[in-house]
Tab-separated table of C-alpha atoms and ligand atoms in Angstrom:
chain	number	residue	atom	x	y	z
N	1	MET	CA	-29.795	-68.172	70.392
N	2	ALA	CA	-33.047	-68.463	68.475
N	3	LEU	CA	-34.753	-65.164	67.802
N	4	SER	CA	-38.499	-65.223	68.291
N	5	MET	CA	-40.669	-62.793	66.361
N	6	ASP	CA	-41.954	-60.773	69.287
N	7	GLN	CA	-38.580	-60.180	70.979
N	8	ARG	CA	-35.903	-57.693	70.323
N	9	PRO	CA	-32.547	-59.354	69.743
N	10	SER	CA	-30.423	-59.824	72.840
N	11	ALA	CA	-26.972	-58.246	73.037
N	12	PRO	CA	-25.187	-61.493	72.032
N	13	GLN	CA	-27.649	-61.949	69.172
N	14	ARG	CA	-26.824	-58.466	67.927
N	15	VAL	CA	-23.103	-59.228	68.107
N	16	GLN	CA	-23.654	-62.524	66.314
N	17	ALA	CA	-25.540	-60.733	63.550
N	18	ALA	CA	-22.770	-58.158	63.147
N	19	LEU	CA	-20.131	-60.882	62.937
N	20	SER	CA	-22.173	-62.854	60.423
N	21	ALA	CA	-22.706	-59.734	58.329
N	22	ALA	CA	-18.933	-59.211	58.351
N	23	GLY	CA	-18.433	-62.765	57.117
N	24	VAL	CA	-17.078	-64.249	60.351
N	25	ALA	CA	-18.534	-67.558	61.480
N	26	ALA	CA	-17.904	-66.880	65.160
N	27	ARG	CA	-19.171	-69.118	67.921
N	28	ILE	CA	-20.266	-66.972	70.846
N	29	GLU	CA	-19.903	-68.782	74.157
N	30	GLU	CA	-21.848	-68.092	77.325
N	31	PHE	CA	-20.153	-68.750	80.658
N	32	PRO	CA	-21.736	-69.364	84.058
N	33	SER	CA	-19.027	-67.232	85.652
N	34	SER	CA	-18.258	-63.597	84.927
N	35	THR	CA	-16.157	-62.586	81.919
N	36	ARG	CA	-16.424	-58.918	82.920
N	37	THR	CA	-12.701	-58.352	83.270
N	38	ALA	CA	-9.907	-59.659	81.089
N	39	GLN	CA	-8.652	-61.909	83.904
N	40	GLU	CA	-12.113	-63.296	84.561
N	41	ALA	CA	-12.583	-63.939	80.849
N	42	ALA	CA	-9.214	-65.695	80.672
N	43	ASP	CA	-10.104	-67.867	83.668
N	44	ALA	CA	-13.508	-68.734	82.174
N	45	VAL	CA	-12.097	-69.588	78.758
N	46	GLY	CA	-9.000	-71.296	80.140
N	47	THR	CA	-6.551	-69.179	78.208
N	48	GLY	CA	-3.837	-66.669	78.990
N	49	VAL	CA	-4.914	-63.123	79.754
N	50	GLY	CA	-2.855	-61.898	76.785
N	51	GLN	CA	-5.344	-63.589	74.467
N	52	ILE	CA	-8.278	-61.594	75.842
N	53	VAL	CA	-9.281	-58.498	73.855
N	54	LYS	CA	-10.098	-55.488	76.000
N	55	SER	CA	-12.471	-53.102	74.166
N	56	LEU	CA	-11.566	-49.728	75.636
N	57	MET	CA	-13.457	-46.663	74.462
N	58	PHE	CA	-12.103	-43.174	74.826
N	59	LEU	CA	-13.045	-39.748	73.567
N	60	ALA	CA	-10.490	-38.191	71.225
N	61	GLY	CA	-11.310	-34.524	71.021
N	62	GLY	CA	-14.789	-35.557	72.127
N	63	ALA	CA	-15.283	-38.228	69.433
N	64	PRO	CA	-15.380	-41.944	70.277
N	65	VAL	CA	-12.327	-44.049	69.488
N	66	LEU	CA	-11.844	-47.690	70.326
N	67	ALA	CA	-8.638	-49.347	71.482
N	68	LEU	CA	-8.571	-53.137	71.282
N	69	VAL	CA	-5.863	-54.031	73.757
N	70	SER	CA	-4.365	-57.331	74.858
N	71	GLY	CA	-5.481	-58.235	78.358
N	72	ALA	CA	-1.818	-58.499	79.303
N	73	ASN	CA	-1.166	-54.854	78.458
N	74	ARG	CA	-1.943	-51.502	79.954
N	75	LEU	CA	-3.005	-48.952	77.355
N	76	ASP	CA	-0.737	-45.925	77.013
N	77	THR	CA	-3.224	-43.125	76.365
N	78	ASP	CA	-0.373	-40.853	75.258
N	79	ARG	CA	0.116	-43.195	72.315
N	80	LEU	CA	-3.585	-42.913	71.517
N	81	ALA	CA	-3.323	-39.115	71.603
N	82	VAL	CA	-0.452	-39.193	69.106
N	83	LEU	CA	-2.326	-41.654	66.858
N	84	THR	CA	-5.560	-39.655	66.853
N	85	GLY	CA	-3.946	-36.221	66.953
N	86	ALA	CA	-6.400	-35.178	69.650
N	87	PRO	CA	-6.471	-34.992	73.420
N	88	ILE	CA	-7.785	-38.205	74.956
N	89	GLY	CA	-10.528	-38.129	77.547
N	90	LYS	CA	-12.161	-40.897	79.519
N	91	ALA	CA	-15.521	-42.155	78.367
N	92	ASP	CA	-17.965	-42.751	81.199
N	93	ALA	CA	-20.415	-45.632	81.259
N	94	ASP	CA	-23.158	-43.600	79.575
N	95	ALA	CA	-20.872	-42.454	76.766
N	96	VAL	CA	-19.753	-46.041	76.185
N	97	ARG	CA	-23.325	-47.273	75.985
N	98	GLN	CA	-24.358	-44.461	73.705
N	99	ALA	CA	-21.509	-44.895	71.217
N	100	THR	CA	-21.274	-48.685	71.220
N	101	GLY	CA	-24.780	-49.801	72.145
N	102	TYR	CA	-23.347	-52.039	74.891
N	103	ALA	CA	-22.547	-51.761	78.584
N	104	ILE	CA	-19.003	-51.782	79.971
N	105	GLY	CA	-17.811	-55.328	80.530
N	106	GLY	CA	-19.539	-56.588	77.393
N	107	VAL	CA	-18.434	-54.129	74.722
N	108	PRO	CA	-17.646	-56.088	71.563
N	109	PRO	CA	-14.978	-55.046	69.054
N	110	THR	CA	-17.484	-54.328	66.299
N	111	GLY	CA	-21.200	-54.031	65.586
N	112	PHE	CA	-21.813	-50.443	66.692
N	113	PRO	CA	-24.647	-48.075	65.709
N	114	ALA	CA	-22.076	-46.020	63.784
N	115	PRO	CA	-18.494	-47.001	62.974
N	116	ILE	CA	-15.899	-46.111	65.621
N	117	PRO	CA	-12.289	-45.508	64.544
N	118	THR	CA	-10.345	-48.445	65.948
N	119	PHE	CA	-6.757	-49.107	66.960
N	120	ILE	CA	-5.546	-52.643	67.568
N	121	ASP	CA	-2.743	-53.631	69.927
N	122	ARG	CA	-0.109	-55.354	67.793
N	123	ASP	CA	0.543	-57.811	70.622
N	124	LEU	CA	-2.834	-59.438	69.840
N	125	LEU	CA	-1.385	-60.608	66.522
N	126	ARG	CA	1.022	-62.937	68.356
N	127	TYR	CA	-1.791	-65.400	68.917
N	128	ALA	CA	-3.642	-67.745	66.580
N	129	VAL	CA	-6.899	-66.950	68.356
N	130	VAL	CA	-8.011	-64.197	70.698
N	131	TRP	CA	-11.273	-63.828	72.657
N	132	ALA	CA	-13.431	-60.721	72.689
N	133	ALA	CA	-16.587	-59.685	74.526
N	134	ALA	CA	-19.903	-60.483	72.855
N	135	GLY	CA	-22.332	-58.016	74.369
N	136	THR	CA	-22.566	-59.026	78.022
N	137	PRO	CA	-20.190	-59.764	80.937
N	138	ARG	CA	-20.803	-63.492	80.378
N	139	HIS	CA	-20.395	-63.839	76.620
N	140	VAL	CA	-17.173	-63.984	74.608
N	141	PHE	CA	-16.140	-65.341	71.227
N	142	PRO	CA	-12.910	-66.554	69.671
N	143	ILE	CA	-11.562	-64.888	66.542
N	144	ALA	CA	-8.346	-64.983	64.551
N	145	PRO	CA	-6.567	-61.632	64.996
N	146	GLY	CA	-6.414	-61.209	61.226
N	147	ASP	CA	-10.198	-61.420	61.086
N	148	LEU	CA	-10.415	-58.931	63.962
N	149	VAL	CA	-8.340	-56.485	61.944
N	150	ARG	CA	-10.421	-57.073	58.826
N	151	ILE	CA	-13.874	-56.695	60.351
N	152	THR	CA	-13.013	-53.657	62.490
N	153	GLY	CA	-10.962	-51.888	59.832
N	154	GLY	CA	-8.647	-51.183	62.740
N	155	ARG	CA	-5.084	-49.950	62.540
N	156	VAL	CA	-2.532	-52.301	64.091
N	157	VAL	CA	-0.251	-50.243	66.303
N	158	GLU	CA	1.770	-50.298	69.479
N	159	LEU	CA	-0.569	-49.356	72.330
N	160	ALA	CA	1.026	-50.839	75.441
N	161	SER	CA	2.540	-48.721	78.131
N	162	ASP	CA	6.142	-49.557	78.970
N	163	GLN	CA	5.095	-50.176	82.557
N	164	GLY	CA	3.356	-53.340	81.336
R	201	5CA	N1	-15.526	-58.772	78.984
R	201	5CA	C1	-14.205	-58.289	79.305
R	201	5CA	C2	-13.126	-59.043	78.567
R	201	5CA	S1	-13.466	-59.342	76.890
R	201	5CA	C3	-14.152	-56.821	79.051
R	201	5CA	O1	-15.078	-56.236	78.512
R	201	5CA	N2	-13.022	-56.222	79.439
R	201	5CA	S2	-12.707	-54.684	79.090
R	201	5CA	O2	-11.409	-54.452	79.657
R	201	5CA	O3	-12.834	-54.460	77.695
R	201	5CA	O4	-13.819	-53.845	79.758
R	201	5CA	C4	-13.682	-53.332	81.009
R	201	5CA	C5	-13.050	-51.964	80.861
R	201	5CA	O5	-14.033	-50.983	80.975
R	201	5CA	C6	-12.057	-51.649	81.949
R	201	5CA	O6	-10.775	-52.091	81.625
R	201	5CA	C7	-12.095	-50.139	81.995
R	201	5CA	O7	-11.200	-49.555	81.086
R	201	5CA	C8	-13.477	-49.831	81.517
R	201	5CA	N3	-14.295	-49.371	82.644
R	201	5CA	C9	-14.645	-50.068	83.725
R	201	5CA	N4	-15.403	-49.320	84.541
R	201	5CA	C10	-15.550	-48.124	83.942
R	201	5CA	C11	-16.246	-46.914	84.259
R	201	5CA	N5	-16.945	-46.785	85.367
R	201	5CA	N6	-16.190	-45.882	83.396
R	201	5CA	C12	-15.496	-46.000	82.261
R	201	5CA	N7	-14.820	-47.114	81.897
R	201	5CA	C13	-14.839	-48.152	82.739
């Protein structure tokens, strides 16, 4: 991922720079197959879907919030409303790109133009390593959940819906 002088950094390069700045020596991996969905990412990596980090952006009272949710779980937006104290609305593709700087399917957990308040599914902390998107629907990186908490400043909470 060399960066030549006359090119703007690619999405994975921007994620790599954000991780490096946060003190995480992450190894971003590119896959020939899609990692757009949690299941596709799990299949590409060869891991369980629970170890995939979904980066789900919502609008809480109109302001971006990020939920980092285990791929095995369905987010309970009512929980997010209680946690943020604001009504939760869906963020469309444009809102996601504007707030995060990345397109849906590649939204990383950190490295945004401005910080986004972040909530982290406690189920992710069951694993030694989890995998998150790195800017595109073909790039992911492994990270220890403790590092994920540290670099996002996220609050570890219960986010899963009881329906599973
Ligand atoms: N690369 C994978 C695994 S790391 C990934 O990014 N998965 S994800 O779950 O974080 O991103 C896909 C999510 O984007 C979907 O679960 C869904 O919540 C959201 N999404 C998909 N399409 C749309 C859309 N049209 N508008 C708003 N959100 C969408």
